[in-house]
Structures are given as C-alpha cells and as structure tokens.
PDB file of C-alpha atoms and ligand atoms in Angstrom:
ATOM      1  CA  MET A   1      72.853  96.374 187.326  1.00 55.00           C
ATOM      2  CA  GLN A   2      72.352 100.183 187.253  1.00 62.00           C
ATOM      3  CA  ILE A   3      72.819 100.317 183.502  1.00 59.00           C
ATOM      4  CA  ASN A   4      69.615  98.361 183.107  1.00 66.00           C
ATOM      5  CA  LYS A   5      67.672 101.317 184.451  1.00 66.00           C
ATOM      6  CA  LEU A   6      68.960 103.767 181.814  1.00 63.00           C
ATOM      7  CA  TRP A   7      65.999 102.890 179.595  1.00 58.00           C
ATOM      8  CA  LEU A   8      63.837 104.727 182.108  1.00 64.00           C
ATOM      9  CA  ILE A   9      65.202 108.081 180.912  1.00 59.00           C
ATOM     10  CA  PRO A  10      64.034 107.866 177.286  1.00 59.00           C
ATOM     11  CA  ALA A  11      60.845 106.182 178.488  1.00 62.00           C
ATOM     12  CA  ALA A  12      60.128 109.091 180.828  1.00 63.00           C
ATOM     13  CA  LEU A  13      60.898 111.597 178.045  1.00 59.00           C
ATOM     14  CA  LEU A  14      58.528 109.769 175.705  1.00 60.00           C
ATOM     15  CA  ILE A  15      55.762 109.849 178.301  1.00 57.00           C
ATOM     16  CA  ALA A  16      56.310 113.555 179.033  1.00 61.00           C
ATOM     17  CA  GLY A  17      56.361 114.321 175.322  1.00 59.00           C
ATOM     18  CA  GLY A  18      53.177 112.336 174.829  1.00 58.00           C
ATOM     19  CA  ILE A  19      51.414 114.282 177.567  1.00 52.00           C
ATOM     20  CA  ALA A  20      52.557 117.616 176.090  1.00 58.00           C
ATOM     21  CA  PHE A  21      51.374 116.517 172.650  1.00 59.00           C
ATOM     22  CA  ALA A  22      48.033 115.354 174.021  1.00 56.00           C
ATOM     23  CA  ALA A  23      47.572 118.734 175.737  1.00 55.00           C
ATOM     24  CA  THR A  24      47.860 120.592 172.412  1.00 57.00           C
ATOM     25  CA  ARG A  25      45.552 118.063 170.737  1.00 62.00           C
ATOM     26  CA  SER A  26      42.921 117.917 173.469  1.00 79.00           C
ATOM     27  CA  THR A  27      39.417 117.442 172.156  1.00 91.00           C
ATOM     28  CA  PRO A  28      36.938 120.325 172.403  1.00 94.00           C
ATOM     29  CA  PRO A  29      33.779 120.059 174.539  1.00 95.00           C
ATOM     30  CA  ALA A  30      31.334 117.577 173.021  1.00 95.00           C
ATOM     31  CA  ASP A  31      28.281 119.858 173.101  1.00 94.00           C
ATOM     32  CA  LEU A  32      29.589 122.779 171.007  1.00 97.00           C
ATOM     33  CA  ASP A  33      27.217 124.508 168.602  1.00 97.00           C
ATOM     34  CA  TYR A  34      28.952 124.728 165.216  1.00 98.00           C
ATOM     35  CA  SER A  35      26.092 126.512 163.439  1.00 98.00           C
ATOM     36  CA  LEU A  36      27.116 129.660 161.556  1.00 98.00           C
ATOM     37  CA  SER A  37      23.733 131.355 161.988  1.00 98.00           C
ATOM     38  CA  HIS A  38      22.226 132.011 165.383  1.00 97.00           C
ATOM     39  CA  ARG A  39      21.240 134.602 167.964  1.00 97.00           C
ATOM     40  CA  SER A  40      23.813 136.833 169.574  1.00 97.00           C
ATOM     41  CA  ASP A  41      24.698 135.972 173.178  1.00 97.00           C
ATOM     42  CA  GLY A  42      22.235 138.538 174.558  1.00 97.00           C
ATOM     43  CA  GLY A  43      19.553 137.635 172.011  1.00 96.00           C
ATOM     44  CA  LEU A  44      19.455 141.069 170.345  1.00 96.00           C
ATOM     45  CA  TYR A  45      20.486 140.029 166.839  1.00 97.00           C
ATOM     46  CA  GLN A  46      20.417 137.122 164.432  1.00 97.00           C
ATOM     47  CA  VAL A  47      23.951 136.806 163.061  1.00 98.00           C
ATOM     48  CA  THR A  48      24.969 134.740 160.046  1.00 98.00           C
ATOM     49  CA  LEU A  49      28.530 134.057 158.937  1.00 98.00           C
ATOM     50  CA  VAL A  50      29.571 132.870 155.485  1.00 98.00           C
ATOM     51  CA  PRO A  51      33.244 132.066 154.822  1.00 98.00           C
ATOM     52  CA  SER A  52      34.506 133.027 151.349  1.00 97.00           C
ATOM     53  CA  ILE A  53      36.225 129.653 151.118  1.00 98.00           C
ATOM     54  CA  ASP A  54      34.326 126.516 152.144  1.00 96.00           C
ATOM     55  CA  PRO A  55      35.607 124.329 153.707  1.00 97.00           C
ATOM     56  CA  VAL A  56      37.442 126.961 155.727  1.00 98.00           C
ATOM     57  CA  PRO A  57      41.177 126.663 155.000  1.00 98.00           C
ATOM     58  CA  VAL A  58      44.078 126.537 157.428  1.00 98.00           C
ATOM     59  CA  GLY A  59      46.965 128.895 156.639  1.00 98.00           C
ATOM     60  CA  LYS A  60      45.298 130.817 153.829  1.00 98.00           C
ATOM     61  CA  MET A  61      44.133 134.442 153.997  1.00 98.00           C
ATOM     62  CA  HIS A  62      40.461 134.827 153.136  1.00 98.00           C
ATOM     63  CA  ALA A  63      37.326 136.853 153.914  1.00 98.00           C
ATOM     64  CA  TRP A  64      34.046 136.243 155.728  1.00 98.00           C
ATOM     65  CA  LEU A  65      30.590 137.741 155.192  1.00 98.00           C
ATOM     66  CA  VAL A  66      28.688 138.770 158.313  1.00 98.00           C
ATOM     67  CA  GLU A  67      24.954 139.447 158.217  1.00 98.00           C
ATOM     68  CA  VAL A  68      23.366 141.171 161.192  1.00 98.00           C
ATOM     69  CA  ALA A  69      19.565 141.062 161.392  1.00 97.00           C
ATOM     70  CA  ASP A  70      17.029 141.971 164.039  1.00 93.00           C
ATOM     71  CA  SER A  71      14.906 139.384 165.869  1.00 83.00           C
ATOM     72  CA  ASN A  72      12.480 139.374 162.902  1.00 87.00           C
ATOM     73  CA  GLY A  73      15.246 138.609 160.437  1.00 88.00           C
ATOM     74  CA  GLN A  74      15.363 142.111 158.952  1.00 92.00           C
ATOM     75  CA  PRO A  75      18.904 143.385 158.241  1.00 91.00           C
ATOM     76  CA  VAL A  76      19.978 146.176 160.588  1.00 94.00           C
ATOM     77  CA  GLU A  77      22.639 148.850 160.440  1.00 93.00           C
ATOM     78  CA  ALA A  78      25.443 147.912 162.787  1.00 96.00           C
ATOM     79  CA  GLU A  79      29.129 148.341 163.401  1.00 97.00           C
ATOM     80  CA  ILE A  80      30.930 145.054 163.853  1.00 98.00           C
ATOM     81  CA  VAL A  81      34.341 143.839 164.972  1.00 98.00           C
ATOM     82  CA  MET A  82      35.410 140.260 164.290  1.00 98.00           C
ATOM     83  CA  ASP A  83      37.910 138.547 166.562  1.00 98.00           C
ATOM     84  CA  GLY A  84      38.736 135.006 167.513  1.00 98.00           C
ATOM     85  CA  GLY A  85      41.111 132.510 169.012  1.00 98.00           C
ATOM     86  CA  MET A  86      41.674 128.986 170.262  1.00 98.00           C
ATOM     87  CA  PRO A  87      40.322 128.577 173.820  1.00 97.00           C
ATOM     88  CA  GLN A  88      42.438 125.497 174.529  1.00 97.00           C
ATOM     89  CA  HIS A  89      45.667 127.091 173.263  1.00 97.00           C
ATOM     90  CA  GLY A  90      45.355 130.535 174.838  1.00 97.00           C
ATOM     91  CA  HIS A  91      46.022 132.424 171.624  1.00 98.00           C
ATOM     92  CA  GLY A  92      44.022 134.618 169.312  1.00 98.00           C
ATOM     93  CA  LEU A  93      43.925 134.953 165.566  1.00 98.00           C
ATOM     94  CA  PRO A  94      47.324 135.512 163.930  1.00 98.00           C
ATOM     95  CA  THR A  95      45.833 138.473 162.027  1.00 98.00           C
ATOM     96  CA  VAL A  96      43.662 141.479 162.845  1.00 97.00           C
ATOM     97  CA  PRO A  97      40.585 141.105 160.612  1.00 98.00           C
ATOM     98  CA  GLN A  98      39.060 144.331 159.301  1.00 98.00           C
ATOM     99  CA  VAL A  99      35.656 145.228 157.900  1.00 98.00           C
ATOM    100  CA  THR A 100      36.420 146.323 154.336  1.00 97.00           C
ATOM    101  CA  GLY A 101      32.894 147.134 153.152  1.00 97.00           C
ATOM    102  CA  LYS A 102      29.561 145.512 152.345  1.00 97.00           C
ATOM    103  CA  ASP A 103      28.378 143.218 149.598  1.00 96.00           C
ATOM    104  CA  HIS A 104      25.224 143.843 147.541  1.00 95.00           C
ATOM    105  CA  HIS A 105      23.112 142.038 150.171  1.00 92.00           C
ATOM    106  CA  GLY A 106      24.300 144.475 152.839  1.00 93.00           C
ATOM    107  CA  ARG A 107      26.514 141.908 154.519  1.00 97.00           C
ATOM    108  CA  HIS A 108      29.707 143.117 156.135  1.00 98.00           C
ATOM    109  CA  ILE A 109      32.848 141.899 154.388  1.00 98.00           C
ATOM    110  CA  VAL A 110      35.555 141.011 156.903  1.00 98.00           C
ATOM    111  CA  GLY A 111      38.956 140.642 155.283  1.00 98.00           C
ATOM    112  CA  GLY A 112      42.253 139.446 156.657  1.00 98.00           C
ATOM    113  CA  MET A 113      40.984 136.247 158.240  1.00 98.00           C
ATOM    114  CA  ARG A 114      43.515 133.464 158.654  1.00 98.00           C
ATOM    115  CA  PHE A 115      43.619 130.389 160.875  1.00 98.00           C
ATOM    116  CA  ASN A 116      47.159 129.204 161.454  1.00 98.00           C
ATOM    117  CA  MET A 117      46.426 125.716 162.774  1.00 98.00           C
ATOM    118  CA  PRO A 118      43.725 123.064 162.798  1.00 97.00           C
ATOM    119  CA  GLY A 119      41.553 122.542 165.859  1.00 97.00           C
ATOM    120  CA  TRP A 120      38.746 124.269 167.742  1.00 98.00           C
ATOM    121  CA  TRP A 121      38.449 127.994 167.039  1.00 98.00           C
ATOM    122  CA  VAL A 122      35.993 130.492 168.478  1.00 98.00           C
ATOM    123  CA  LEU A 123      34.906 133.567 166.513  1.00 98.00           C
ATOM    124  CA  ASN A 124      33.432 136.559 168.316  1.00 98.00           C
ATOM    125  CA  VAL A 125      31.468 139.216 166.462  1.00 98.00           C
ATOM    126  CA  ASP A 126      31.033 142.361 168.545  1.00 98.00           C
ATOM    127  CA  ILE A 127      27.953 144.213 167.328  1.00 98.00           C
ATOM    128  CA  ASP A 128      26.972 147.813 167.949  1.00 98.00           C
ATOM    129  CA  GLY A 129      23.610 148.373 166.317  1.00 96.00           C
ATOM    130  CA  SER A 130      20.169 149.910 166.685  1.00 92.00           C
ATOM    131  CA  ALA A 131      19.099 147.385 169.344  1.00 93.00           C
ATOM    132  CA  GLY A 132      22.250 147.958 171.420  1.00 96.00           C
ATOM    133  CA  ALA A 133      25.593 146.262 171.923  1.00 98.00           C
ATOM    134  CA  ASP A 134      25.865 142.479 171.864  1.00 98.00           C
ATOM    135  CA  THR A 135      28.326 139.742 170.903  1.00 98.00           C
ATOM    136  CA  ALA A 136      27.703 136.686 168.769  1.00 98.00           C
ATOM    137  CA  THR A 137      29.897 133.661 169.412  1.00 98.00           C
ATOM    138  CA  PHE A 138      30.647 130.909 166.888  1.00 98.00           C
ATOM    139  CA  ASN A 139      32.603 127.663 167.013  1.00 98.00           C
ATOM    140  CA  LEU A 140      34.674 126.263 164.173  1.00 98.00           C
ATOM    141  CA  ALA A 141      36.376 122.894 163.864  1.00 97.00           C
ATOM    142  CA  LEU A 142      39.277 123.072 161.409  1.00 97.00           C
TER     143      LEU A 142
HETATM  144 CU1  LIG B 201      46.269 126.959 168.491  1.00 89.59          CU
END
C-alpha cells in the first residue's frame, strides 16, 4: 500500500516549483505610473526619459535621453546619475550606465543601459541641479 503514496513526492516537487516560479513572475502593483515624463520625487524638476530603442528591448545594450527641466519646463543645468533595478527580484541593472554627453537639445545621453529580463523595472535618476538635489523615479514594464 505504501507504494501508492510515492506519487506525493513528484506532486510536492511540482507544487514547490510552481510556487517558486510564481514568486519570480509575481505581478507588479496595479497602480504604477508608467509615464516617462513627470516631476521628480521632491517636485523640484520635470524629468523626461526617451529610450533610444522603442519598444525598450530586453538583453540589448542601448542608450536613453534624459531631459531635466525646472518647474516651468525650462531646461536646467544638472548632473545626473541613472540607476535601476527590479524591486520584486532584489537586483539592480546588470550594467553601470554612464552619462556620455548631451544631444543638440541639451538632453543627457545615458549609455550602457541593458535590461536582462522582462518584468517590472524601476529607473532612478539622481539629479543635482540649480534647484537642489532630487530623484526622479520611473516604472517600466518589459
Ligand atoms: Cu529580475
């Protein structure tokens, strides 16, 4: 009779595997703002992101443009650092993006961006400009 219970082992493994899989595929919060142009977290700047490849690719190195404007929409001089990660996976970007210059509209060019898996990503732009230091936070669904 005991042999009949052996099926429980693969069944349990399947269930455990399913839970682990579901954990890596968990859905992001429903109320996320996916806009790529909005105020920084402290309200000091209007920040607009433009990916060089749209739709944003997974696994491919590319660049982003970052425009930093004041509350009236006028471009401002600022130092920026772009970073990001996946909140539900506990990891950051697989690369260290760098500002490589500006385009003819005065937008910062951030090179070395790569997303190594689909899912919910958060991008943080740390800004040090004339109005002070602030961070702009963006959500991406890849
Ligand atoms: Cu991930």
